Short mmCIF file of C-alpha atoms in Angstrom, two decimals:
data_model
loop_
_atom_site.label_atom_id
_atom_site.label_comp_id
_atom_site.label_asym_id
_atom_site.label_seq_id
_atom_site.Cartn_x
_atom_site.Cartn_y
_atom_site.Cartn_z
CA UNK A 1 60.13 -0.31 5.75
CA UNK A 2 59.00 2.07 3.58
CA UNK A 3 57.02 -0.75 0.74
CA UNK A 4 55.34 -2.43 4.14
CA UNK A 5 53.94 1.19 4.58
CA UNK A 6 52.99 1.16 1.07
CA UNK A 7 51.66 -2.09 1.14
CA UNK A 8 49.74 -0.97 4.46
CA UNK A 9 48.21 2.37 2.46
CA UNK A 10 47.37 0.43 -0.45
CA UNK A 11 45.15 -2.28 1.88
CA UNK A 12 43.63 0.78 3.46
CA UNK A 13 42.07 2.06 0.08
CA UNK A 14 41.56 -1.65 -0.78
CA UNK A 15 38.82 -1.83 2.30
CA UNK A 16 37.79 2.28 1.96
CA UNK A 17 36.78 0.96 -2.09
CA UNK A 18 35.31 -2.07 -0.59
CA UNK A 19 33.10 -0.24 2.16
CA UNK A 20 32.39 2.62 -0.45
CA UNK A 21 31.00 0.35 -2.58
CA UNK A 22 28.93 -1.91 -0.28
CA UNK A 23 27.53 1.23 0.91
CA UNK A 24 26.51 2.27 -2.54
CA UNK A 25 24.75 -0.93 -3.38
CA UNK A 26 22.93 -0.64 0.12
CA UNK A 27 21.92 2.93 -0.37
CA UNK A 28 21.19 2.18 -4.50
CA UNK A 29 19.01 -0.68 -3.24
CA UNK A 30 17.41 0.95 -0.20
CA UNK A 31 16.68 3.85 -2.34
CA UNK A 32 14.74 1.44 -5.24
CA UNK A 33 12.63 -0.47 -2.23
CA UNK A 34 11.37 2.91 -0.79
CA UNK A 35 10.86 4.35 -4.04
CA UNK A 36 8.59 1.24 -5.29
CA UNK A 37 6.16 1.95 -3.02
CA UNK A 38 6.21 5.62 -3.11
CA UNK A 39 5.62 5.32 -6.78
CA UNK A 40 2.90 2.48 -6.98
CA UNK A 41 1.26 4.49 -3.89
CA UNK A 42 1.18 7.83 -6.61
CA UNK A 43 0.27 5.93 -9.46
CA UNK A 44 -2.74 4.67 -8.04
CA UNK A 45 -4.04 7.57 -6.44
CA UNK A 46 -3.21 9.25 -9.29
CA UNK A 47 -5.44 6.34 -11.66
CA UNK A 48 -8.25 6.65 -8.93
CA UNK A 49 -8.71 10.35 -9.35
CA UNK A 50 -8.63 10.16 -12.86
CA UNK A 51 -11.02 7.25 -13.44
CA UNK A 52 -13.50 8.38 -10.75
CA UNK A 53 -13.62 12.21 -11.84
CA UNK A 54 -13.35 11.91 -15.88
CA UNK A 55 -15.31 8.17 -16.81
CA UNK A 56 -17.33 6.58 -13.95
CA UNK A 57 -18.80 9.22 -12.17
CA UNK A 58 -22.06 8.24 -13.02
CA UNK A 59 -22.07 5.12 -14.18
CA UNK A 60 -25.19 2.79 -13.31
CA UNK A 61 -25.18 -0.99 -13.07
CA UNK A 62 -28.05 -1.09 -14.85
CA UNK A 63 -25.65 0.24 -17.66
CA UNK A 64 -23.28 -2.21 -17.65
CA UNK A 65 -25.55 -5.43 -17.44
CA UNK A 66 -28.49 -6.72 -18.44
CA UNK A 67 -30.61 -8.99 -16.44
CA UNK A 68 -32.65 -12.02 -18.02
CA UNK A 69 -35.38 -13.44 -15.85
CA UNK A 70 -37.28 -16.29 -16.11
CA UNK A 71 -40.86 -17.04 -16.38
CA UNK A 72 -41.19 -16.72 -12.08
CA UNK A 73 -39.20 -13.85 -11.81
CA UNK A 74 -35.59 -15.61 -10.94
CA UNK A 75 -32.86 -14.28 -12.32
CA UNK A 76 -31.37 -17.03 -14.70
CA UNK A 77 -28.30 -15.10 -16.43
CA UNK A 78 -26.25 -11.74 -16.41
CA UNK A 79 -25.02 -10.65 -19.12
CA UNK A 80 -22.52 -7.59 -19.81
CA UNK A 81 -23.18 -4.81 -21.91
CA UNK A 82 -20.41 -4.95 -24.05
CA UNK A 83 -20.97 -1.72 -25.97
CA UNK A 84 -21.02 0.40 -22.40
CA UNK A 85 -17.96 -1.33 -21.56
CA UNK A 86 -15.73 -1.14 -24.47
CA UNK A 87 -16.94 2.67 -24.23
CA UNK A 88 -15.87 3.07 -20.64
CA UNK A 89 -12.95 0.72 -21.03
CA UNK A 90 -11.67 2.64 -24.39
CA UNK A 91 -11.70 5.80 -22.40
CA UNK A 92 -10.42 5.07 -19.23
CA UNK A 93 -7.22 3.98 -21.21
CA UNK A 94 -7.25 7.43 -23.25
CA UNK A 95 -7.56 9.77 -20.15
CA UNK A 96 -4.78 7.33 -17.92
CA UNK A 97 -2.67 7.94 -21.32
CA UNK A 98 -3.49 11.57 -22.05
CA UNK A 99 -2.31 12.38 -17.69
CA UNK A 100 0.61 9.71 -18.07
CA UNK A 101 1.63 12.20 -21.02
CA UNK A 102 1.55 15.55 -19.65
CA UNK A 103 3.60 14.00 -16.58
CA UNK A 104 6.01 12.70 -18.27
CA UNK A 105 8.97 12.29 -15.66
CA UNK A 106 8.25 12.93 -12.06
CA UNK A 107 10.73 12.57 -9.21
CA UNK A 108 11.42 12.50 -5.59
CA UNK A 109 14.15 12.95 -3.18
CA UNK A 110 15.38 10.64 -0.22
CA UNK A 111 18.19 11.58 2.27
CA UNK A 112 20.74 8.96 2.74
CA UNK A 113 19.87 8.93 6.72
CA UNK A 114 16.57 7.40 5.80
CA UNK A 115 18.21 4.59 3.27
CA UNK A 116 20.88 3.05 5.72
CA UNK A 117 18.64 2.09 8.12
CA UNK A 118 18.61 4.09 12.27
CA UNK A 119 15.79 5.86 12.97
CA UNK A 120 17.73 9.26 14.27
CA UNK A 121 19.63 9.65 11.01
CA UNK A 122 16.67 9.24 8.68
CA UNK A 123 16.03 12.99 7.85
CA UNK A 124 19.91 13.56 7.86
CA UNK A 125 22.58 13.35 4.79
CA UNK A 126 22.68 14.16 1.17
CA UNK A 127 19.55 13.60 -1.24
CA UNK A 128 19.42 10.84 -3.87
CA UNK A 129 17.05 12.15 -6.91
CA UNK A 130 14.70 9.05 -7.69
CA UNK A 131 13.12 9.59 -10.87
CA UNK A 132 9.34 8.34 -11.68
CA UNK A 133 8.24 7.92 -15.35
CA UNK A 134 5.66 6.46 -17.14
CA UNK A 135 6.57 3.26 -19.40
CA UNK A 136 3.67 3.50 -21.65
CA UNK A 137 1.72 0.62 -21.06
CA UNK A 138 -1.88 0.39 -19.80
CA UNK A 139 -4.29 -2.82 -19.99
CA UNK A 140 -7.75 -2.63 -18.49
CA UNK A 141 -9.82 -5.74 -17.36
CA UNK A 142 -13.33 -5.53 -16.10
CA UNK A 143 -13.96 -8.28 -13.31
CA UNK A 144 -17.28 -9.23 -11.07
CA UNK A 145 -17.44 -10.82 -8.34
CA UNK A 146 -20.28 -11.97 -5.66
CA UNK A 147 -20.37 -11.27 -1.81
CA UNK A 148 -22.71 -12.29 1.15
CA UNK A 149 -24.98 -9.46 1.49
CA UNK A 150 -27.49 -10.73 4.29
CA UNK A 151 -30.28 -13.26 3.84
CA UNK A 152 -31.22 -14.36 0.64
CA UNK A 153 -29.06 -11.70 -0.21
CA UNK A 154 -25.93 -11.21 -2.96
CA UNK A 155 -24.26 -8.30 -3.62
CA UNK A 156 -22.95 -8.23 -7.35
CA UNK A 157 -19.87 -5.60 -7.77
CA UNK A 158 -18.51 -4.67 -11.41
CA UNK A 159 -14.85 -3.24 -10.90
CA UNK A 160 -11.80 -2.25 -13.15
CA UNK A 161 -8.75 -3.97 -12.67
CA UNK A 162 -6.03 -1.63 -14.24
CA UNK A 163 -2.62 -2.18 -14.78
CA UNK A 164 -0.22 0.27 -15.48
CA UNK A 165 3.90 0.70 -16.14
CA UNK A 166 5.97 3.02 -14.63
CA UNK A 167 9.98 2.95 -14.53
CA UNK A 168 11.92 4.46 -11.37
CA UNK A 169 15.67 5.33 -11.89
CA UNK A 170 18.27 6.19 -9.55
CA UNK A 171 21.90 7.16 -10.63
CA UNK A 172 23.29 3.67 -12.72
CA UNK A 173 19.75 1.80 -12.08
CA UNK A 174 16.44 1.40 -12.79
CA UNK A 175 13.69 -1.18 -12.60
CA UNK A 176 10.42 -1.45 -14.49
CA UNK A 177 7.30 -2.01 -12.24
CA UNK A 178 3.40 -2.91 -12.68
CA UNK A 179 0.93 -0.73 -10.47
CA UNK A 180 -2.49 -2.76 -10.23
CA UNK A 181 -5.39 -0.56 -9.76
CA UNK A 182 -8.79 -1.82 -8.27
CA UNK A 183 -11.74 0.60 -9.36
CA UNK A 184 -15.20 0.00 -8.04
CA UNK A 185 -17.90 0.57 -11.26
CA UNK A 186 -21.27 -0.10 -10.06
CA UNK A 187 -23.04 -2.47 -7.51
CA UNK A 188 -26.26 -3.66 -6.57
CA UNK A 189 -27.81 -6.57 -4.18
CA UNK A 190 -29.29 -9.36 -6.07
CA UNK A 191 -32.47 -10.65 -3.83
CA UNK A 192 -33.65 -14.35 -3.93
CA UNK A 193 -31.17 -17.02 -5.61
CA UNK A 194 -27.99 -16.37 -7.40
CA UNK A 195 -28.12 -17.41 -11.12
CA UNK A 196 -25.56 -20.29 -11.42
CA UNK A 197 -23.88 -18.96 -14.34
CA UNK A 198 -23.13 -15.54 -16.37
CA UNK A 199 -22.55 -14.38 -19.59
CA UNK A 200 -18.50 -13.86 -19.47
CA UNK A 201 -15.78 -14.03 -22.33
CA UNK A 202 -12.39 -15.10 -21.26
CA UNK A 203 -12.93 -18.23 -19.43
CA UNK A 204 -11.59 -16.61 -16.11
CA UNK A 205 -14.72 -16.87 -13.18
CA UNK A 206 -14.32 -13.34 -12.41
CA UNK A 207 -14.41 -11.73 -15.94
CA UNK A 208 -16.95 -9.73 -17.41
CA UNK A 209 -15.11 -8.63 -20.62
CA UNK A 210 -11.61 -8.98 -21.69
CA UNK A 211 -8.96 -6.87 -21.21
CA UNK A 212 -8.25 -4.23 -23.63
CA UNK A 213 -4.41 -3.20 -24.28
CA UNK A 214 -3.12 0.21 -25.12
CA UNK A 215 0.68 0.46 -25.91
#
């Protein structure tokens, strides 16, 4: 009698350990989904307000490309102004570096409620601590591209494409992600014909310049 009431107990903290743990990974995992987002959503705002308030402010297409015309006035060829760019380029990736290390380590704080899944106990439960922090890496592309703008009418927009590293941790895991940044530089409408080809140095279509690393 008494080892078929230990044997009962000790299949009773079999399936508690089980469900403990199953929980865990749930919550663990939960936790890392909601705190991607959270993070690539603060990252980029973060890169947006930087970029925009410290390096293109007042930046001018006319700064960043030169235009070569033929003998009728067509354009024939764009070409990038590679000094302008490696300039803007060289400090976006100082001043994302420079805020990346003053932050250092950032965090935020999810109830439980919210990570298992009903709607009524989202805001309820203890807090898991989710830290955010920088992993050091930035690389900056400068792309083009060409849009419908209206009759005979292009619009050419020069943009940043930034990618970043950032590491999230909760207790016993962690995961490395890239945030991609899209940055508007300068635009302007291009009337008449499209030149068929432009000056660009990586072999990718939408290139203007190639991508600069910082580590």
């Amino acid at each position: 009698m008494i080892r078929h009431k230990k044997r009962g107990w000790l299949i009773v903290i079999v399936v508690i350990l089980i469900i403990s743990i199953i929980i865990d990974v749930k919550i663990k995992s939960s936790a890392l989904q909601l705190a991607r987002s959270k993070a690539q959503l603060s990252e980029t705002a973060a890169i947006n307000r930087i970029v925009n308030e410290r390096v293109v402010n007042e930046i001018e297409y006319r700064e960043l490309v030169t235009i070569h015309k033929d003998d009728h006035g067509r354009i024939v060829m764009i070409q990038p102004n590679t000094i302008m760019l490696n300039k803007i380029m060289t400090e976006t990736i100082i001043e994302v570096a420079n805020e990346a290390s003053q932050i250092r380590e950032d965090s935020i704080s999810i109830p439980v409620g919210q990570l298992l899944g009903p709607a009524f106990i989202a805001g309820y439960g203890p807090k898991i601590k989710i830290k955010i922090i920088p992993a050091g890496e930035i690389k900056v592309n400068v792309l083009n591209k060409f849009d419908q703008a209206g009759v005979n009418q292009t619009r050419h927009l020069i943009y940043f494409k930034i990618d970043s590293n950032i590491k999230i941790a909760v207790p016993y895991l962690d995961e490395t992600i890239k945030v991609s940044t899209v940055i508007p530089l300068a635009e302007t409408i291009i009337v008449g014909e499209v030149p068929k080809t432009y000056l660009n140095f990586s072999g990718n279509k939408d290139s203007l310049y190639p991508l600069m690393l910082q580590e």
